[in-house]
mmCIF file of C-alpha atoms and ligand atoms in Angstrom:
data_model
loop_
_atom_site.group_PDB
_atom_site.id
_atom_site.type_symbol
_atom_site.label_atom_id
_atom_site.label_comp_id
_atom_site.label_asym_id
_atom_site.label_seq_id
_atom_site.Cartn_x
_atom_site.Cartn_y
_atom_site.Cartn_z
ATOM 1 C CA UNK A 1 50.508 3.058 16.168
ATOM 2 C CA UNK A 2 51.633 1.136 12.999
ATOM 3 C CA UNK A 3 49.924 2.220 9.567
ATOM 4 C CA UNK A 4 48.126 -0.162 7.485
ATOM 5 C CA UNK A 5 50.409 -1.631 4.877
ATOM 6 C CA UNK A 6 49.211 0.813 1.836
ATOM 7 C CA UNK A 7 46.652 3.334 2.165
ATOM 8 C CA UNK A 8 44.329 4.640 -0.738
ATOM 9 C CA UNK A 9 41.670 6.967 -1.239
ATOM 10 C CA UNK A 10 38.467 6.636 -3.090
ATOM 11 C CA UNK A 11 37.023 9.948 -3.593
ATOM 12 C CA UNK A 12 33.141 9.389 -5.157
ATOM 13 C CA UNK A 13 30.929 11.595 -7.231
ATOM 14 C CA UNK A 14 33.498 14.332 -8.637
ATOM 15 C CA UNK A 15 32.104 16.675 -10.683
ATOM 16 C CA UNK A 16 34.338 18.590 -13.091
ATOM 17 C CA UNK A 17 33.663 22.184 -12.837
ATOM 18 C CA UNK A 18 31.811 22.239 -9.097
ATOM 19 C CA UNK A 19 34.714 20.061 -7.542
ATOM 20 C CA UNK A 20 37.781 20.614 -9.399
ATOM 21 C CA UNK A 21 39.301 22.412 -6.458
ATOM 22 C CA UNK A 22 38.118 20.415 -3.558
ATOM 23 C CA UNK A 23 38.908 17.258 -5.527
ATOM 24 C CA UNK A 24 42.419 18.333 -6.227
ATOM 25 C CA UNK A 25 42.933 19.124 -2.609
ATOM 26 C CA UNK A 26 41.778 15.852 -1.571
ATOM 27 C CA UNK A 27 44.367 14.415 -3.760
ATOM 28 C CA UNK A 28 47.104 16.530 -2.441
ATOM 29 C CA UNK A 29 45.866 16.126 1.050
ATOM 30 C CA UNK A 30 45.775 12.359 0.643
ATOM 31 C CA UNK A 31 49.617 12.638 -0.785
ATOM 32 C CA UNK A 32 51.123 14.985 1.967
ATOM 33 C CA UNK A 33 49.635 12.522 4.453
ATOM 34 C CA UNK A 34 50.453 9.154 3.409
ATOM 35 C CA UNK A 35 48.125 7.661 0.871
ATOM 36 C CA UNK A 36 49.551 6.098 -2.221
ATOM 37 C CA UNK A 37 47.082 7.397 -4.747
ATOM 38 C CA UNK A 38 43.353 8.326 -5.130
ATOM 39 C CA UNK A 39 40.739 6.653 -7.149
ATOM 40 C CA UNK A 40 38.076 8.932 -8.422
ATOM 41 C CA UNK A 41 34.594 8.322 -9.526
ATOM 42 C CA UNK A 42 32.383 10.666 -11.504
ATOM 43 C CA UNK A 43 33.128 12.952 -14.331
ATOM 44 C CA UNK A 44 36.562 11.897 -15.842
ATOM 45 C CA UNK A 45 38.773 15.345 -15.488
ATOM 46 C CA UNK A 46 42.084 14.566 -17.217
ATOM 47 C CA UNK A 47 43.245 18.391 -16.303
ATOM 48 C CA UNK A 48 42.637 17.566 -12.622
ATOM 49 C CA UNK A 49 44.619 14.509 -12.816
ATOM 50 C CA UNK A 50 47.640 16.551 -14.668
ATOM 51 C CA UNK A 51 47.704 18.996 -12.427
ATOM 52 C CA UNK A 52 48.007 16.320 -9.419
ATOM 53 C CA UNK A 53 50.988 14.877 -11.715
ATOM 54 C CA UNK A 54 52.539 18.285 -12.003
ATOM 55 C CA UNK A 55 52.696 18.771 -8.434
ATOM 56 C CA UNK A 56 54.139 14.999 -7.936
ATOM 57 C CA UNK A 57 56.986 15.879 -10.784
ATOM 58 C CA UNK A 58 58.233 18.807 -8.646
ATOM 59 C CA UNK A 59 57.563 17.809 -5.268
ATOM 60 C CA UNK A 60 58.275 14.016 -5.846
ATOM 61 C CA UNK A 61 56.871 10.606 -4.646
ATOM 62 C CA UNK A 62 54.908 7.843 -6.438
ATOM 63 C CA UNK A 63 51.335 9.260 -5.967
ATOM 64 C CA UNK A 64 49.051 8.385 -8.446
ATOM 65 C CA UNK A 65 45.257 9.369 -9.605
ATOM 66 C CA UNK A 66 43.230 7.008 -11.410
ATOM 67 C CA UNK A 67 39.419 7.411 -12.601
ATOM 68 C CA UNK A 68 37.175 4.469 -12.284
ATOM 69 C CA UNK A 69 34.010 4.030 -13.788
ATOM 70 C CA UNK A 70 32.418 1.955 -11.098
ATOM 71 C CA UNK A 71 33.343 2.715 -7.788
ATOM 72 C CA UNK A 72 31.242 0.064 -6.082
ATOM 73 C CA UNK A 73 33.189 -2.426 -8.189
ATOM 74 C CA UNK A 74 36.566 -1.049 -6.915
ATOM 75 C CA UNK A 75 35.346 -1.309 -3.294
ATOM 76 C CA UNK A 76 34.062 -5.190 -4.055
ATOM 77 C CA UNK A 77 37.653 -5.596 -5.915
ATOM 78 C CA UNK A 78 39.665 -3.970 -2.965
ATOM 79 C CA UNK A 79 37.988 -6.203 -0.175
ATOM 80 C CA UNK A 80 38.322 -9.558 -2.658
ATOM 81 C CA UNK A 81 41.850 -9.032 -2.595
ATOM 82 C CA UNK A 82 41.975 -8.768 1.228
ATOM 83 C CA UNK A 83 41.835 -5.155 1.722
ATOM 84 C CA UNK A 84 39.795 -3.140 4.390
ATOM 85 C CA UNK A 85 37.705 -0.308 3.640
ATOM 86 C CA UNK A 86 37.295 2.480 5.948
ATOM 87 C CA UNK A 87 34.167 5.142 5.022
ATOM 88 C CA UNK A 88 34.572 8.221 6.183
ATOM 89 C CA UNK A 89 31.255 10.061 7.308
ATOM 90 C CA UNK A 90 29.881 11.845 10.185
ATOM 91 C CA UNK A 91 27.189 9.403 10.652
ATOM 92 C CA UNK A 92 29.599 6.638 11.596
ATOM 93 C CA UNK A 93 31.317 5.473 14.807
ATOM 94 C CA UNK A 94 33.914 7.991 16.852
ATOM 95 C CA UNK A 95 37.227 8.289 15.260
ATOM 96 C CA UNK A 96 39.421 7.718 18.360
ATOM 97 C CA UNK A 97 38.228 4.372 19.253
ATOM 98 C CA UNK A 98 37.239 3.000 15.802
ATOM 99 C CA UNK A 99 40.710 4.019 14.458
ATOM 100 C CA UNK A 100 42.427 1.078 16.705
ATOM 101 C CA UNK A 101 40.656 -1.627 15.304
ATOM 102 C CA UNK A 102 41.755 -0.980 11.483
ATOM 103 C CA UNK A 103 43.774 -3.986 10.851
ATOM 104 C CA UNK A 104 47.639 -3.001 10.475
ATOM 105 C CA UNK A 105 48.255 -6.253 8.067
ATOM 106 C CA UNK A 106 45.853 -5.135 5.352
ATOM 107 C CA UNK A 107 45.805 -2.644 2.876
ATOM 108 C CA UNK A 108 43.201 0.302 3.698
ATOM 109 C CA UNK A 109 40.696 1.928 1.115
ATOM 110 C CA UNK A 110 39.367 5.207 2.438
ATOM 111 C CA UNK A 111 36.039 6.110 0.913
ATOM 112 C CA UNK A 112 35.121 9.833 0.743
ATOM 113 C CA UNK A 113 31.752 11.128 -0.421
ATOM 114 C CA UNK A 114 30.890 14.091 -2.513
ATOM 115 C CA UNK A 115 26.969 15.372 -2.328
ATOM 116 C CA UNK A 116 25.401 12.401 -1.107
ATOM 117 C CA UNK A 117 26.841 8.772 -0.389
ATOM 118 C CA UNK A 118 24.673 5.883 -1.564
ATOM 119 C CA UNK A 119 23.612 3.315 1.218
ATOM 120 C CA UNK A 120 25.619 0.502 -0.058
ATOM 121 C CA UNK A 121 28.755 2.088 0.726
ATOM 122 C CA UNK A 122 27.811 2.066 4.430
ATOM 123 C CA UNK A 123 26.895 -1.592 4.561
ATOM 124 C CA UNK A 124 29.853 -2.631 2.598
ATOM 125 C CA UNK A 125 32.379 -0.859 4.413
ATOM 126 C CA UNK A 126 34.210 -2.331 7.158
ATOM 127 C CA UNK A 127 34.028 0.597 9.217
ATOM 128 C CA UNK A 128 32.004 3.666 9.082
ATOM 129 C CA UNK A 129 34.143 6.390 11.061
ATOM 130 C CA UNK A 130 33.111 9.927 11.906
ATOM 131 C CA UNK A 131 35.728 12.456 12.459
ATOM 132 C CA UNK A 132 33.514 14.219 14.926
ATOM 133 C CA UNK A 133 29.761 14.359 14.303
ATOM 134 C CA UNK A 134 29.701 17.550 12.806
ATOM 135 C CA UNK A 135 29.239 18.256 9.035
ATOM 136 C CA UNK A 136 32.712 19.594 7.545
ATOM 137 C CA UNK A 137 34.977 18.437 4.532
ATOM 138 C CA UNK A 138 36.350 15.523 2.756
ATOM 139 C CA UNK A 139 39.692 17.135 2.956
ATOM 140 C CA UNK A 140 39.321 17.803 6.675
ATOM 141 C CA UNK A 141 38.063 14.339 7.133
ATOM 142 C CA UNK A 142 41.160 12.951 5.125
ATOM 143 C CA UNK A 143 43.809 14.660 7.138
ATOM 144 C CA UNK A 144 42.516 14.330 10.392
ATOM 145 C CA UNK A 145 41.940 10.467 9.478
ATOM 146 C CA UNK A 146 45.534 9.680 8.062
ATOM 147 C CA UNK A 147 47.111 11.508 10.834
ATOM 148 C CA UNK A 148 45.457 9.096 13.291
ATOM 149 C CA UNK A 149 45.799 6.100 11.281
ATOM 150 C CA UNK A 150 49.496 6.615 10.441
ATOM 151 C CA UNK A 151 50.128 7.496 14.086
ATOM 152 C CA UNK A 152 51.802 10.963 12.564
ATOM 153 C CA UNK A 153 54.149 8.969 10.471
ATOM 154 C CA UNK A 154 53.456 11.135 7.705
ATOM 155 C CA UNK A 155 55.558 13.816 9.163
ATOM 156 C CA UNK A 156 58.708 11.511 8.313
ATOM 157 C CA UNK A 157 57.634 10.593 4.604
ATOM 158 C CA UNK A 158 60.768 11.013 2.145
ATOM 159 C CA UNK A 159 59.193 12.112 -1.413
ATOM 160 C CA UNK A 160 61.480 10.485 -3.891
ATOM 161 C CA UNK A 161 62.819 11.992 -6.823
ATOM 162 C CA UNK A 162 61.806 15.303 -5.815
ATOM 163 C CA UNK A 163 62.681 18.561 -8.030
ATOM 164 C CA UNK A 164 62.106 20.867 -4.830
ATOM 165 C CA UNK A 165 62.424 20.758 -1.172
ATOM 166 C CA UNK A 166 61.418 23.268 1.580
ATOM 167 C CA UNK A 167 64.189 23.870 3.958
ATOM 168 C CA UNK A 168 62.075 24.579 7.348
ATOM 169 C CA UNK A 169 62.885 28.159 8.361
ATOM 170 C CA UNK A 170 61.665 30.428 11.107
ATOM 171 C CA UNK A 171 60.575 33.043 8.681
ATOM 172 C CA UNK A 172 60.483 33.584 5.089
ATOM 173 C CA UNK A 173 60.551 30.850 2.307
ATOM 174 C CA UNK A 174 63.625 28.612 2.057
ATOM 175 C CA UNK A 175 63.445 26.479 -1.242
ATOM 176 C CA UNK A 176 66.157 24.052 -2.219
ATOM 177 C CA UNK A 177 66.456 22.902 -5.856
ATOM 178 C CA UNK A 178 67.441 19.239 -6.164
ATOM 179 C CA UNK A 179 67.510 18.902 -9.930
ATOM 180 C CA UNK A 180 71.057 20.220 -10.662
HETATM 181 N N1 SAM B 1 26.377 14.304 4.806
HETATM 182 C C1 SAM B 1 27.772 14.174 4.585
HETATM 183 C C2 SAM B 1 28.195 12.888 5.193
HETATM 184 O O1 SAM B 1 27.746 11.775 5.074
HETATM 185 O O2 SAM B 1 29.236 12.814 6.138
HETATM 186 C C3 SAM B 1 28.555 15.225 4.431
HETATM 187 C C4 SAM B 1 28.958 15.834 3.006
HETATM 188 S S1 SAM B 1 30.547 16.364 2.883
HETATM 189 C C5 SAM B 1 29.970 17.602 1.953
HETATM 190 C C6 SAM B 1 31.516 15.192 1.967
HETATM 191 C C7 SAM B 1 32.438 14.181 2.466
HETATM 192 O O3 SAM B 1 33.195 14.432 3.310
HETATM 193 C C8 SAM B 1 31.697 13.310 3.427
HETATM 194 O O4 SAM B 1 31.181 12.344 2.404
HETATM 195 C C9 SAM B 1 32.393 12.555 3.942
HETATM 196 O O5 SAM B 1 33.471 11.514 3.498
HETATM 197 C C10 SAM B 1 33.429 13.781 4.698
HETATM 198 N N2 SAM B 1 32.866 14.312 5.705
HETATM 199 C C11 SAM B 1 32.571 15.546 6.362
HETATM 200 N N3 SAM B 1 31.954 15.673 7.389
HETATM 201 C C12 SAM B 1 32.575 14.391 8.133
HETATM 202 C C13 SAM B 1 32.651 13.867 9.444
HETATM 203 N N4 SAM B 1 32.085 14.623 10.402
HETATM 204 N N5 SAM B 1 33.321 12.550 9.562
HETATM 205 C C14 SAM B 1 33.854 12.008 8.502
HETATM 206 N N6 SAM B 1 33.779 12.365 7.238
HETATM 207 C C15 SAM B 1 33.082 13.799 7.035
#
């Protein structure tokens, strides 16, 4: 399955103290599984951004984090520029059949919520997709969704300008320094 052209995640409603860890994990998971960047709405949190940027400096790639004042505007703008929007929610349609309908020729915005997602996102999104119909987490939803929508292509991603690279090994930790 060919992935969409470019994939960006929109994480709604970040709260600086309660959500720091989970939003960081949203970013790192999005990066590892093939998204180009994450828009974050809610509290502007420069320390979250710098901790993700620190990881990017060491492990490579061009992943970015951007805070947005109006996430609804971000969705409107995305659609106005020809992109497709998939909102991940346990109330949506089953992943397996719905992922096949996502157009490959368009850029894809993947919306994940926090506490409570306003109804506008359900109506504005081209697809409301359930990664199973049980409640779990935005991190799990992103990982499973990106795996499916990229057809597993994240496994072959190259992270340019990395300083460190893990050498797969059966036991122990083998890490190569690439910066010399
Ligand atoms: N009641 C929420 C819902 O609408 O899915 C669960 C809130 S959960 C703490 C935060 C986010 O995780 C949701 O907004 C959604 O993006 C994602 N999520 C959780 N479970 C999911 C599922 N089964 N399928 C898709 N996304 C899910």
